[in-house]
mmCIF file of N, CA and C in Angstrom:
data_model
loop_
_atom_site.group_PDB
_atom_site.id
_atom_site.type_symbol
_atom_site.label_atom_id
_atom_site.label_comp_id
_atom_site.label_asym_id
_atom_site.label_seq_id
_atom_site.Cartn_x
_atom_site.Cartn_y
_atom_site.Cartn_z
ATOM 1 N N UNK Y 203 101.002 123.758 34.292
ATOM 2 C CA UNK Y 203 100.096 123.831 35.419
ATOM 3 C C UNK Y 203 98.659 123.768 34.920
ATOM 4 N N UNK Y 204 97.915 123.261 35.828
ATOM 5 C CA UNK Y 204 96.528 123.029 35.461
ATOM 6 C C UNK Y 204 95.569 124.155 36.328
ATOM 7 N N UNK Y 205 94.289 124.469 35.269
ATOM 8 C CA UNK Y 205 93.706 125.627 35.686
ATOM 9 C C UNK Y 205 93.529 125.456 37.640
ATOM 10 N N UNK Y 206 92.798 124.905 38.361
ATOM 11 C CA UNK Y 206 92.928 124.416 39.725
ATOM 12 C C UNK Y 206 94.066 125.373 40.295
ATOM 13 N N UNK Y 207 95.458 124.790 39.956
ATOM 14 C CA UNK Y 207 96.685 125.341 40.765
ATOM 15 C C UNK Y 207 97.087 126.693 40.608
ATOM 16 N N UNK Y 208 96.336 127.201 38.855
ATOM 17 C CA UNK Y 208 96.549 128.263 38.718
ATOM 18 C C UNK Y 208 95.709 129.577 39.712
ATOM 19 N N UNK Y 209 94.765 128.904 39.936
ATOM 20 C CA UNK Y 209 93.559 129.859 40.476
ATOM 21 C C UNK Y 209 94.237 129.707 42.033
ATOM 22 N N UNK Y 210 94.436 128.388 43.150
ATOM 23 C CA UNK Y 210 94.770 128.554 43.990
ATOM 24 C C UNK Y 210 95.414 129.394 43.835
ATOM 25 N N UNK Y 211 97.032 129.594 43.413
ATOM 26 C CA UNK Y 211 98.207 130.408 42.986
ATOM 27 C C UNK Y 211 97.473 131.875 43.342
ATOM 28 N N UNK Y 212 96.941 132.351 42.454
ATOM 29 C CA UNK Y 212 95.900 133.614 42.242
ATOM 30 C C UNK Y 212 95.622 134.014 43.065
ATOM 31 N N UNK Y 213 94.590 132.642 43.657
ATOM 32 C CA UNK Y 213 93.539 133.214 45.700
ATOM 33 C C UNK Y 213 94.966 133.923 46.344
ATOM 34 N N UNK Y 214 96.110 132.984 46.610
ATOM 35 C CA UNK Y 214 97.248 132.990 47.433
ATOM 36 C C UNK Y 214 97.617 134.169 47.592
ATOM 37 N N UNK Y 215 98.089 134.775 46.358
ATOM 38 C CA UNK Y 215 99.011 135.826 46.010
ATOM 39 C C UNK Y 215 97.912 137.092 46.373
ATOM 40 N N UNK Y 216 96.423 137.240 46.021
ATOM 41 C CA UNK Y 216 95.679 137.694 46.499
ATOM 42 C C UNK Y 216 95.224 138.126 47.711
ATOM 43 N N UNK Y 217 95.584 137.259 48.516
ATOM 44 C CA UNK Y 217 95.413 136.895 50.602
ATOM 45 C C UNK Y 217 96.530 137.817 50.456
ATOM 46 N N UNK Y 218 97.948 137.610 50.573
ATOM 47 C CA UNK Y 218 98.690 137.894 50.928
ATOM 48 C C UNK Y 218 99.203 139.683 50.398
ATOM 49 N N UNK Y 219 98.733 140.297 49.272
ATOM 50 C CA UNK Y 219 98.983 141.575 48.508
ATOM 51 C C UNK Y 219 97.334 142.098 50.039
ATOM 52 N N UNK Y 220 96.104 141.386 50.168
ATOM 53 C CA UNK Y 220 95.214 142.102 50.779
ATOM 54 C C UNK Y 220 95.165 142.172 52.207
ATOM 55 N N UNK Y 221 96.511 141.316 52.490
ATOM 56 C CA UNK Y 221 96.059 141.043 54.167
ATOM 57 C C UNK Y 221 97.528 142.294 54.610
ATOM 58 N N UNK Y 222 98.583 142.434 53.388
ATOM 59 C CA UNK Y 222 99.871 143.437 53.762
ATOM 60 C C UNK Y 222 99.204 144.791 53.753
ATOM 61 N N UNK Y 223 97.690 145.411 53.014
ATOM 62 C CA UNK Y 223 96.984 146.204 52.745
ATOM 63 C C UNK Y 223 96.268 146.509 54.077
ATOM 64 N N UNK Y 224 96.312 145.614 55.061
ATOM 65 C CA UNK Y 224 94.699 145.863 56.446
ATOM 66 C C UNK Y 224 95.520 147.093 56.960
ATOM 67 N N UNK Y 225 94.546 147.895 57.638
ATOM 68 C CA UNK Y 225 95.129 148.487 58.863
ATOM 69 C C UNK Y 225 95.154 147.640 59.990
ATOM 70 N N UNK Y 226 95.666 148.479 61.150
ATOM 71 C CA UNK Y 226 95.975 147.739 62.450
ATOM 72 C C UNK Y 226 94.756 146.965 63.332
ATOM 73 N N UNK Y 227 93.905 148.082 62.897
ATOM 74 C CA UNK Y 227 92.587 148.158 64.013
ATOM 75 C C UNK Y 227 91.457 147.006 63.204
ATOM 76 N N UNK Y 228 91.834 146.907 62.202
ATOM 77 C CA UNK Y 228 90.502 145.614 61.166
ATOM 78 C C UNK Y 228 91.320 144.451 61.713
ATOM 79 N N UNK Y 229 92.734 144.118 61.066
ATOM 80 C CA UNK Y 229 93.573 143.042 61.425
ATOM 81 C C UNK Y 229 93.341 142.203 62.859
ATOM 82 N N UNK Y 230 93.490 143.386 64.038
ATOM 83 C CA UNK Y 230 92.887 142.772 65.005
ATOM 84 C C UNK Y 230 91.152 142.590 65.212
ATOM 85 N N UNK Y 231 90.180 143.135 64.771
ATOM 86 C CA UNK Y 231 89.072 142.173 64.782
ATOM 87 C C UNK Y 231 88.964 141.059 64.239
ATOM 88 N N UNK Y 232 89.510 140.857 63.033
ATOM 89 C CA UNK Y 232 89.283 139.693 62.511
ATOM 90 C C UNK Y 232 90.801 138.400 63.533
ATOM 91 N N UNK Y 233 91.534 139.012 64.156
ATOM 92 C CA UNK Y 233 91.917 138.036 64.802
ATOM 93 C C UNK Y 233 91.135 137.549 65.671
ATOM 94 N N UNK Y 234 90.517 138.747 66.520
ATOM 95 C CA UNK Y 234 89.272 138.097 67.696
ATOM 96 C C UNK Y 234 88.186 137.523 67.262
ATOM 97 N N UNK Y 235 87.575 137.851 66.424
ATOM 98 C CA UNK Y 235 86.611 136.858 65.613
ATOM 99 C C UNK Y 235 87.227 135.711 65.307
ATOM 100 N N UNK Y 236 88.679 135.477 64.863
ATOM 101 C CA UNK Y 236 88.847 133.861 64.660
ATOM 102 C C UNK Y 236 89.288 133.188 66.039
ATOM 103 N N UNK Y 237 89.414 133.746 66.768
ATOM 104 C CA UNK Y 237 89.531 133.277 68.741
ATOM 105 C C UNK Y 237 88.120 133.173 68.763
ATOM 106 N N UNK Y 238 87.325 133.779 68.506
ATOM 107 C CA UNK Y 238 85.887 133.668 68.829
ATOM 108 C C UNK Y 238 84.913 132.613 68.448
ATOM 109 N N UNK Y 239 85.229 132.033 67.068
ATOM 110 C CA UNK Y 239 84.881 130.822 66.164
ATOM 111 C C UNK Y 239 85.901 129.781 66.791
ATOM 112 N N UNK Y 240 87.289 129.514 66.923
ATOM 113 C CA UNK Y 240 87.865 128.965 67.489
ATOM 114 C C UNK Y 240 87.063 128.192 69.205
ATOM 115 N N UNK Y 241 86.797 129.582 69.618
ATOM 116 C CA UNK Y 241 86.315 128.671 71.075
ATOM 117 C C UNK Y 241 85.177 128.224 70.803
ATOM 118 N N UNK Y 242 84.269 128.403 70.135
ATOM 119 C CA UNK Y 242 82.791 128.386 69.972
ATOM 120 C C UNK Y 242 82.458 126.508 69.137
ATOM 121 N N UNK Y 243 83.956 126.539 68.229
ATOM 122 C CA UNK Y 243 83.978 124.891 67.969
ATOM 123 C C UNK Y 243 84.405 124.545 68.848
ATOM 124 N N UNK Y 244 84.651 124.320 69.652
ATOM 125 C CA UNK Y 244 85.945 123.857 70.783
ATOM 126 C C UNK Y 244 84.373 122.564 72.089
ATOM 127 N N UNK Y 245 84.394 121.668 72.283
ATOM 128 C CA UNK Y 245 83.227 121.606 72.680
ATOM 129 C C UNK Y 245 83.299 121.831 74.166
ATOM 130 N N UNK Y 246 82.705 121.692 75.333
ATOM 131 C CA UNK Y 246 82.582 122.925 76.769
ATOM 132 C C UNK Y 246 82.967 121.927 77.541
ATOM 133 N N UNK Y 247 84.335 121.796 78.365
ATOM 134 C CA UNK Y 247 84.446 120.776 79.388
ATOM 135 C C UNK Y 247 83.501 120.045 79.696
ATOM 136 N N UNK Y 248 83.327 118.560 80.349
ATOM 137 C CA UNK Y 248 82.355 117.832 80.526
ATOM 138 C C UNK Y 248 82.379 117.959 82.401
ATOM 139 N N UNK Y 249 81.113 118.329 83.186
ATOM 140 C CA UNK Y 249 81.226 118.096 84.550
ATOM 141 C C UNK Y 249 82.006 116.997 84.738
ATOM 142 N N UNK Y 250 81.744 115.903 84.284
ATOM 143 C CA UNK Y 250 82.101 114.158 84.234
ATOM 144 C C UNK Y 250 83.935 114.662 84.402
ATOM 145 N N UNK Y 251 83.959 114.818 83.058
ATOM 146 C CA UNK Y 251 85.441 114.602 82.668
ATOM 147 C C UNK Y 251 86.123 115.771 83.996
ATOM 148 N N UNK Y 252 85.809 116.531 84.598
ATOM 149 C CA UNK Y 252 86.274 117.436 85.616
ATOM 150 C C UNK Y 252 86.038 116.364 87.486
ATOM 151 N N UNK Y 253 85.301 115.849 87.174
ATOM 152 C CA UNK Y 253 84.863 115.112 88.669
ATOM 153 C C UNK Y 253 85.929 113.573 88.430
ATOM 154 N N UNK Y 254 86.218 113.008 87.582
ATOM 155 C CA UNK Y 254 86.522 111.766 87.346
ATOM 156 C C UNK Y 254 88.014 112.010 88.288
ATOM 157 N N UNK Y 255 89.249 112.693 88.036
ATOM 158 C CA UNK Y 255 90.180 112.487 88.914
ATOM 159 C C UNK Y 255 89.790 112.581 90.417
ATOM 160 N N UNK Y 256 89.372 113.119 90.534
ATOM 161 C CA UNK Y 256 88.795 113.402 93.002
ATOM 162 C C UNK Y 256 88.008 111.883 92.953
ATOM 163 N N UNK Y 257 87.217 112.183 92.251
ATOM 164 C CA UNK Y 257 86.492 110.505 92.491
ATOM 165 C C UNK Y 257 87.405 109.255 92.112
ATOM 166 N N UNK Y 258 88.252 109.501 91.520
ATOM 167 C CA UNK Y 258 89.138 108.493 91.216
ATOM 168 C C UNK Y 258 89.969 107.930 92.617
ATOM 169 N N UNK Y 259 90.365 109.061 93.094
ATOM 170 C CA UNK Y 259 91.097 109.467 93.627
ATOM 171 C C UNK Y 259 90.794 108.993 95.263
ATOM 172 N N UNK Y 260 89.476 109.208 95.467
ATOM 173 C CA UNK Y 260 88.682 108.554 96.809
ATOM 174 C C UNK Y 260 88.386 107.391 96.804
ATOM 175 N N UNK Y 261 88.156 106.705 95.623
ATOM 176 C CA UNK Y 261 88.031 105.345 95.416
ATOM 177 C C UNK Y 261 89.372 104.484 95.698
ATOM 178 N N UNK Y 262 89.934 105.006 95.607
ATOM 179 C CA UNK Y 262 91.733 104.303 95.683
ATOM 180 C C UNK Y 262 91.587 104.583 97.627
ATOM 181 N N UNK Y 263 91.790 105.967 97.927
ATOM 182 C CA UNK Y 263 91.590 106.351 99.317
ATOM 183 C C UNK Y 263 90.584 105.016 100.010
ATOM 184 N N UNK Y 264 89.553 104.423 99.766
ATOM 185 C CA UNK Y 264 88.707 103.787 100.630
ATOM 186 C C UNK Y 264 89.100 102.291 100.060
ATOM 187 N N UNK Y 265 89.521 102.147 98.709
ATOM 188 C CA UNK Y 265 90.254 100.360 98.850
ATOM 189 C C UNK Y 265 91.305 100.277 99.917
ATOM 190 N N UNK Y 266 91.936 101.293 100.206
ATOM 191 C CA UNK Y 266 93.569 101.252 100.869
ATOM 192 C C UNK Y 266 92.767 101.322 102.178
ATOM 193 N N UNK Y 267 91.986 101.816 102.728
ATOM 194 C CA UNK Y 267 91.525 102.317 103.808
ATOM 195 C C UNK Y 267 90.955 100.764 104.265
ATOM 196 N N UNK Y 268 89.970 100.244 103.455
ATOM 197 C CA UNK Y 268 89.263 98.594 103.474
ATOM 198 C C UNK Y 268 89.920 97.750 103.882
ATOM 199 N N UNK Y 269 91.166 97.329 102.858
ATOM 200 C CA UNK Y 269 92.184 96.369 102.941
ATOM 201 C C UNK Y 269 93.102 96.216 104.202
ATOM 202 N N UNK Y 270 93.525 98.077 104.799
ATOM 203 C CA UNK Y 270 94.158 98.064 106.132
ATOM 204 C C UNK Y 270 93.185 97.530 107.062
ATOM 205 N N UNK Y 271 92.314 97.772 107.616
ATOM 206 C CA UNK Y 271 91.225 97.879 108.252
ATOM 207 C C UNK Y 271 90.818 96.528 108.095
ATOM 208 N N UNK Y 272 90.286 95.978 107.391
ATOM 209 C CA UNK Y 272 89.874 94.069 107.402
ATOM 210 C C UNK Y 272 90.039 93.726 108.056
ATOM 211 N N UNK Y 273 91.579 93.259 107.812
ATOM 212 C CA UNK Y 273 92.102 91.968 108.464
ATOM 213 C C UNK Y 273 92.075 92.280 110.075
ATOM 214 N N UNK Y 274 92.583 93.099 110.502
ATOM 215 C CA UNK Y 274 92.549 93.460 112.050
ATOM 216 C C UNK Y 274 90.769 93.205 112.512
ATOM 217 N N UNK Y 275 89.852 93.674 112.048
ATOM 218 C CA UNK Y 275 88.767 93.488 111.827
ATOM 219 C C UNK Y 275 87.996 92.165 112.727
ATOM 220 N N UNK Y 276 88.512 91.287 111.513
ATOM 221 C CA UNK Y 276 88.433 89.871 112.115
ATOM 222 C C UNK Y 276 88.852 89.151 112.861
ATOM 223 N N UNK Y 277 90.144 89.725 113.353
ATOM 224 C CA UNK Y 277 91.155 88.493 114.278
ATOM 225 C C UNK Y 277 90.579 89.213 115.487
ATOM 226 N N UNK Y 278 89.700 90.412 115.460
ATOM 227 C CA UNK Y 278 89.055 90.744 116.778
ATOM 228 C C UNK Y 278 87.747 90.064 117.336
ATOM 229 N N UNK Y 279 87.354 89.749 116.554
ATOM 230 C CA UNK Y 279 85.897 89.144 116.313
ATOM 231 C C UNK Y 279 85.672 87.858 115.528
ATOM 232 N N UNK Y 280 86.543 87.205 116.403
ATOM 233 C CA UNK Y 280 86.961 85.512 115.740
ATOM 234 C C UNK Y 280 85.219 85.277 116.029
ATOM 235 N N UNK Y 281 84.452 84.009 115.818
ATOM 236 C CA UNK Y 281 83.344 83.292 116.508
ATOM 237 C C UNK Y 281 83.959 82.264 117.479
ATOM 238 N N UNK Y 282 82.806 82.084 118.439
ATOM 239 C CA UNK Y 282 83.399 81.510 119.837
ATOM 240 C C UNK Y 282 83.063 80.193 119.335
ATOM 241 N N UNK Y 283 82.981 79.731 118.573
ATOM 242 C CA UNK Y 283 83.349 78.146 118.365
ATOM 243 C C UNK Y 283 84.246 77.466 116.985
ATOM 244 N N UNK Y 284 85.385 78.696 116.935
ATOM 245 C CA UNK Y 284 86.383 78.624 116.284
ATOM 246 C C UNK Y 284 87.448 78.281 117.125
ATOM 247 N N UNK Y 285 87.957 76.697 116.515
ATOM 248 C CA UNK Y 285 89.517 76.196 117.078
ATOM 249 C C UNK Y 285 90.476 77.043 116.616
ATOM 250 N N UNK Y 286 91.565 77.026 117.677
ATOM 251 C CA UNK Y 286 93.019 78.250 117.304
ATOM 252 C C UNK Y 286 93.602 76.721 116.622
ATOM 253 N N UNK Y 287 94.356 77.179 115.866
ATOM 254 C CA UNK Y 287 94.991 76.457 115.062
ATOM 255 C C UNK Y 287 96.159 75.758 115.453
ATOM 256 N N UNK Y 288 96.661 75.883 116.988
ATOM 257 C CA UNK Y 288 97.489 75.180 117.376
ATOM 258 C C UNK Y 288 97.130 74.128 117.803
ATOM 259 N N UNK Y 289 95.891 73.945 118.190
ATOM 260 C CA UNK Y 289 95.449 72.991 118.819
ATOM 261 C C UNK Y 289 94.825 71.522 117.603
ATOM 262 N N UNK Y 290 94.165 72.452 116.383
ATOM 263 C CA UNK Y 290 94.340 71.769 115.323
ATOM 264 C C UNK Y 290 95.427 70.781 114.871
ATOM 265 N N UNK Y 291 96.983 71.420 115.636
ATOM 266 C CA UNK Y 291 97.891 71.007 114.735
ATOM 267 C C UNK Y 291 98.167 69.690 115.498
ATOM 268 N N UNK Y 292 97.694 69.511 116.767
ATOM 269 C CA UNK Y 292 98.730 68.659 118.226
ATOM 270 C C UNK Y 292 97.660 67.259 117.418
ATOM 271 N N UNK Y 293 96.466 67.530 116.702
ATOM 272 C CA UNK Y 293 95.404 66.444 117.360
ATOM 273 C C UNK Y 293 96.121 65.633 115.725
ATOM 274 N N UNK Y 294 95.646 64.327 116.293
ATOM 275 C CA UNK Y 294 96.145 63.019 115.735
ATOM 276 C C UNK Y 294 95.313 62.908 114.177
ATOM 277 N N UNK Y 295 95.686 62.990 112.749
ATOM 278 C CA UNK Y 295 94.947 63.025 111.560
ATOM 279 C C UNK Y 295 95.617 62.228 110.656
ATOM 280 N N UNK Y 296 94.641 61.633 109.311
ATOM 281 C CA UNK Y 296 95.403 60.893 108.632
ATOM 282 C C UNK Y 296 96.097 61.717 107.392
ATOM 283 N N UNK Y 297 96.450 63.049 107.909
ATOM 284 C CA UNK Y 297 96.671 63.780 106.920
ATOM 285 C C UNK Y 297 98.595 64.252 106.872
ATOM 286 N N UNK Y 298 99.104 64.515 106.439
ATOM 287 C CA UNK Y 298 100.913 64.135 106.812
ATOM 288 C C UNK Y 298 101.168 65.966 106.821
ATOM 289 N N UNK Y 299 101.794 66.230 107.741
ATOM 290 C CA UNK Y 299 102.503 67.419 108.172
ATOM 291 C C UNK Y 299 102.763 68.347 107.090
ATOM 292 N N UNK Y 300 102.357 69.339 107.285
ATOM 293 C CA UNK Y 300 102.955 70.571 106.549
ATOM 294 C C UNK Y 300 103.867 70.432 106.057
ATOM 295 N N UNK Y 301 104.491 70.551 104.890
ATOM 296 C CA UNK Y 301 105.977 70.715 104.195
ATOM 297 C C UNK Y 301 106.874 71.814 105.127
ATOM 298 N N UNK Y 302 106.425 72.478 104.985
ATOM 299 C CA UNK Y 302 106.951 73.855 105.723
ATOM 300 C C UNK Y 302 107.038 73.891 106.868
ATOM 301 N N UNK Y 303 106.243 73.455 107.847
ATOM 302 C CA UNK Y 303 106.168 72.899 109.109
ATOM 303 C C UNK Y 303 107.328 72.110 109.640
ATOM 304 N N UNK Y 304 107.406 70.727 108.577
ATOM 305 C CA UNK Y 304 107.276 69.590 109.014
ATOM 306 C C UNK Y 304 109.036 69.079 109.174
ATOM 307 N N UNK Y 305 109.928 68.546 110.110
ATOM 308 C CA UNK Y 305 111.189 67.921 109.373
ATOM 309 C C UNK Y 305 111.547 67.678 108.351
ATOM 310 N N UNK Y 306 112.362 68.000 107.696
ATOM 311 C CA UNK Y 306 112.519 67.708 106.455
ATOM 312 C C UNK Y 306 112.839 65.984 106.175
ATOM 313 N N UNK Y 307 113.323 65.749 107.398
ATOM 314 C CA UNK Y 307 113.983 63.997 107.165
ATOM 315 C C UNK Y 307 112.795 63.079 107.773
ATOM 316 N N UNK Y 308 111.698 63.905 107.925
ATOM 317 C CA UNK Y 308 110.209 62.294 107.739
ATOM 318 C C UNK Y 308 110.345 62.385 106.120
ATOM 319 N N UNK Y 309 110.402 63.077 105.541
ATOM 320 C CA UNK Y 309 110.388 62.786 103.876
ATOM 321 C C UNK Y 309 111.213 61.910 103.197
ATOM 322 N N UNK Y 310 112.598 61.809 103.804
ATOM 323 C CA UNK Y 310 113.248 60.572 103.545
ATOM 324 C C UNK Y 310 112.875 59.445 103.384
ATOM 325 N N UNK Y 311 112.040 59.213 104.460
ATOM 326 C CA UNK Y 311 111.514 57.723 104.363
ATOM 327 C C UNK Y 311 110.693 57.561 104.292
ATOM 328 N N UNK Y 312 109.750 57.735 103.408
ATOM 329 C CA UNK Y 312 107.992 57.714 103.347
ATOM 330 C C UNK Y 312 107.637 56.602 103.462
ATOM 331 N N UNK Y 313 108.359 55.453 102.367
ATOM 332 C CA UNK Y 313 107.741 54.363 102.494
ATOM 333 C C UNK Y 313 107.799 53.248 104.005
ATOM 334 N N UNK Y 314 108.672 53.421 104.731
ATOM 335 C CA UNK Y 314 108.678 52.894 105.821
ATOM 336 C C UNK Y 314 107.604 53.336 106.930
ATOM 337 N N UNK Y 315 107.636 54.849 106.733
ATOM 338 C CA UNK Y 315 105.855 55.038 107.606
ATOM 339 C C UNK Y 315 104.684 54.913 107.075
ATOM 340 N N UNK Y 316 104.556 54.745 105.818
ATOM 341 C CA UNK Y 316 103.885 54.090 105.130
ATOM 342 C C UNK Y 316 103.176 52.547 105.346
ATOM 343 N N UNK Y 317 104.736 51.751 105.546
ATOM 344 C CA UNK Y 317 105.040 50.107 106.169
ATOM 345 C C UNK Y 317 104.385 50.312 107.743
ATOM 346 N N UNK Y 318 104.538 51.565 108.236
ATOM 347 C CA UNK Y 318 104.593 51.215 109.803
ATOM 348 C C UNK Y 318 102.821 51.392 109.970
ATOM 349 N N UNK Y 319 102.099 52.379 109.019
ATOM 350 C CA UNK Y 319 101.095 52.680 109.055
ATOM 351 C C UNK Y 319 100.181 51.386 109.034
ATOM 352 N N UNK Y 320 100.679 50.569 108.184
ATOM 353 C CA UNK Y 320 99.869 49.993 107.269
ATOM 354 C C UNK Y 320 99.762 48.547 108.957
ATOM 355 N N UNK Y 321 101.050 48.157 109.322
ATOM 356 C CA UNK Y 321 101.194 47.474 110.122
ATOM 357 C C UNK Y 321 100.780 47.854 111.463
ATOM 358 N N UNK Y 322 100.412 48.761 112.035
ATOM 359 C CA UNK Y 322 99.914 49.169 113.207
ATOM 360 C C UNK Y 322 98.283 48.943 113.087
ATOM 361 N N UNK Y 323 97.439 48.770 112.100
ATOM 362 C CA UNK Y 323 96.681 48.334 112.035
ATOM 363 C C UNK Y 323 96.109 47.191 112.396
ATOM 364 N N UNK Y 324 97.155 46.450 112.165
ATOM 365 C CA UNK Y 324 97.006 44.576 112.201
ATOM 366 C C UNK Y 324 97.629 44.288 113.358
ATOM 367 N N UNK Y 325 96.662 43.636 114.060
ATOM 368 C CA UNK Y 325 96.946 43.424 115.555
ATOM 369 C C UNK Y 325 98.125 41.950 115.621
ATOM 370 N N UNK Y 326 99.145 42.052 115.961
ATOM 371 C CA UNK Y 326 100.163 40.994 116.581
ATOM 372 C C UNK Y 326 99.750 39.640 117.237
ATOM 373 N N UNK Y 327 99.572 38.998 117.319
ATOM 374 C CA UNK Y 327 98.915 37.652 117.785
ATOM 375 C C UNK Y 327 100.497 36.969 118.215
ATOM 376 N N UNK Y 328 100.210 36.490 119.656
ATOM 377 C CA UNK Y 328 101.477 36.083 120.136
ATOM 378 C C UNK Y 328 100.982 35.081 121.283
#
């Protein structure tokens, strides 16, 4: 063994022959003194870190509150020179039907309304 381990060894055996030696009434001050150093490193709750869950917590409360609340919002208070969308749908465009909307069997034949498109253009001479 090297001098170092010997001396720890020494301190050790030392603590332990002087701490079986305390009376009752020292033993416990020096426990409250190390509760006392204990809290004193300890660093002091932060206001922040105590407010962050409630505020967390209301912030969630008023997205959920927003998001319900919106949409109803608006479909009350359309503007009066907004088309309803059915009427959008009746009027004549060069744009081809909703998928989802639409028959599924105009898709069959694209290229023939395609042909018919192209030919309704060009006036018949007879």
């Amino acid at each position: 063994m090297t001098d170092p381990d010997k001396l720890a060894q020494r301190a050790r055996a030392l603590y332990q022959e002087a701490s079986r030696q305390l009376d009752p009434a020292t033993s416990g001050r020096l426990r409250a003194a190390r509760r006392q150093a204990l809290e004193a490193a300890q660093p002091p709750a932060r206001v922040a870190s105590r407010l962050l869950l409630p505020a967390g917590a209301f912030a969630v409360l008023a997205l959920a509150t927003l998001m319900i609340w919106q949409p109803s919002h608006h479909a009350d208070h359309a503007p009066a020179h907004a088309v309803p969308a059915a009427s959008t749908a009746d009027t004549d465009t060069d744009l081809p039907p909703d998928a989802d909307s639409a028959d599924p069997q105009l898709y069959q034949n694209l290229d023939f309304y395609g042909w018919l498109a192209a030919n309704d253009r060009v006036k018949v001479r007879r």
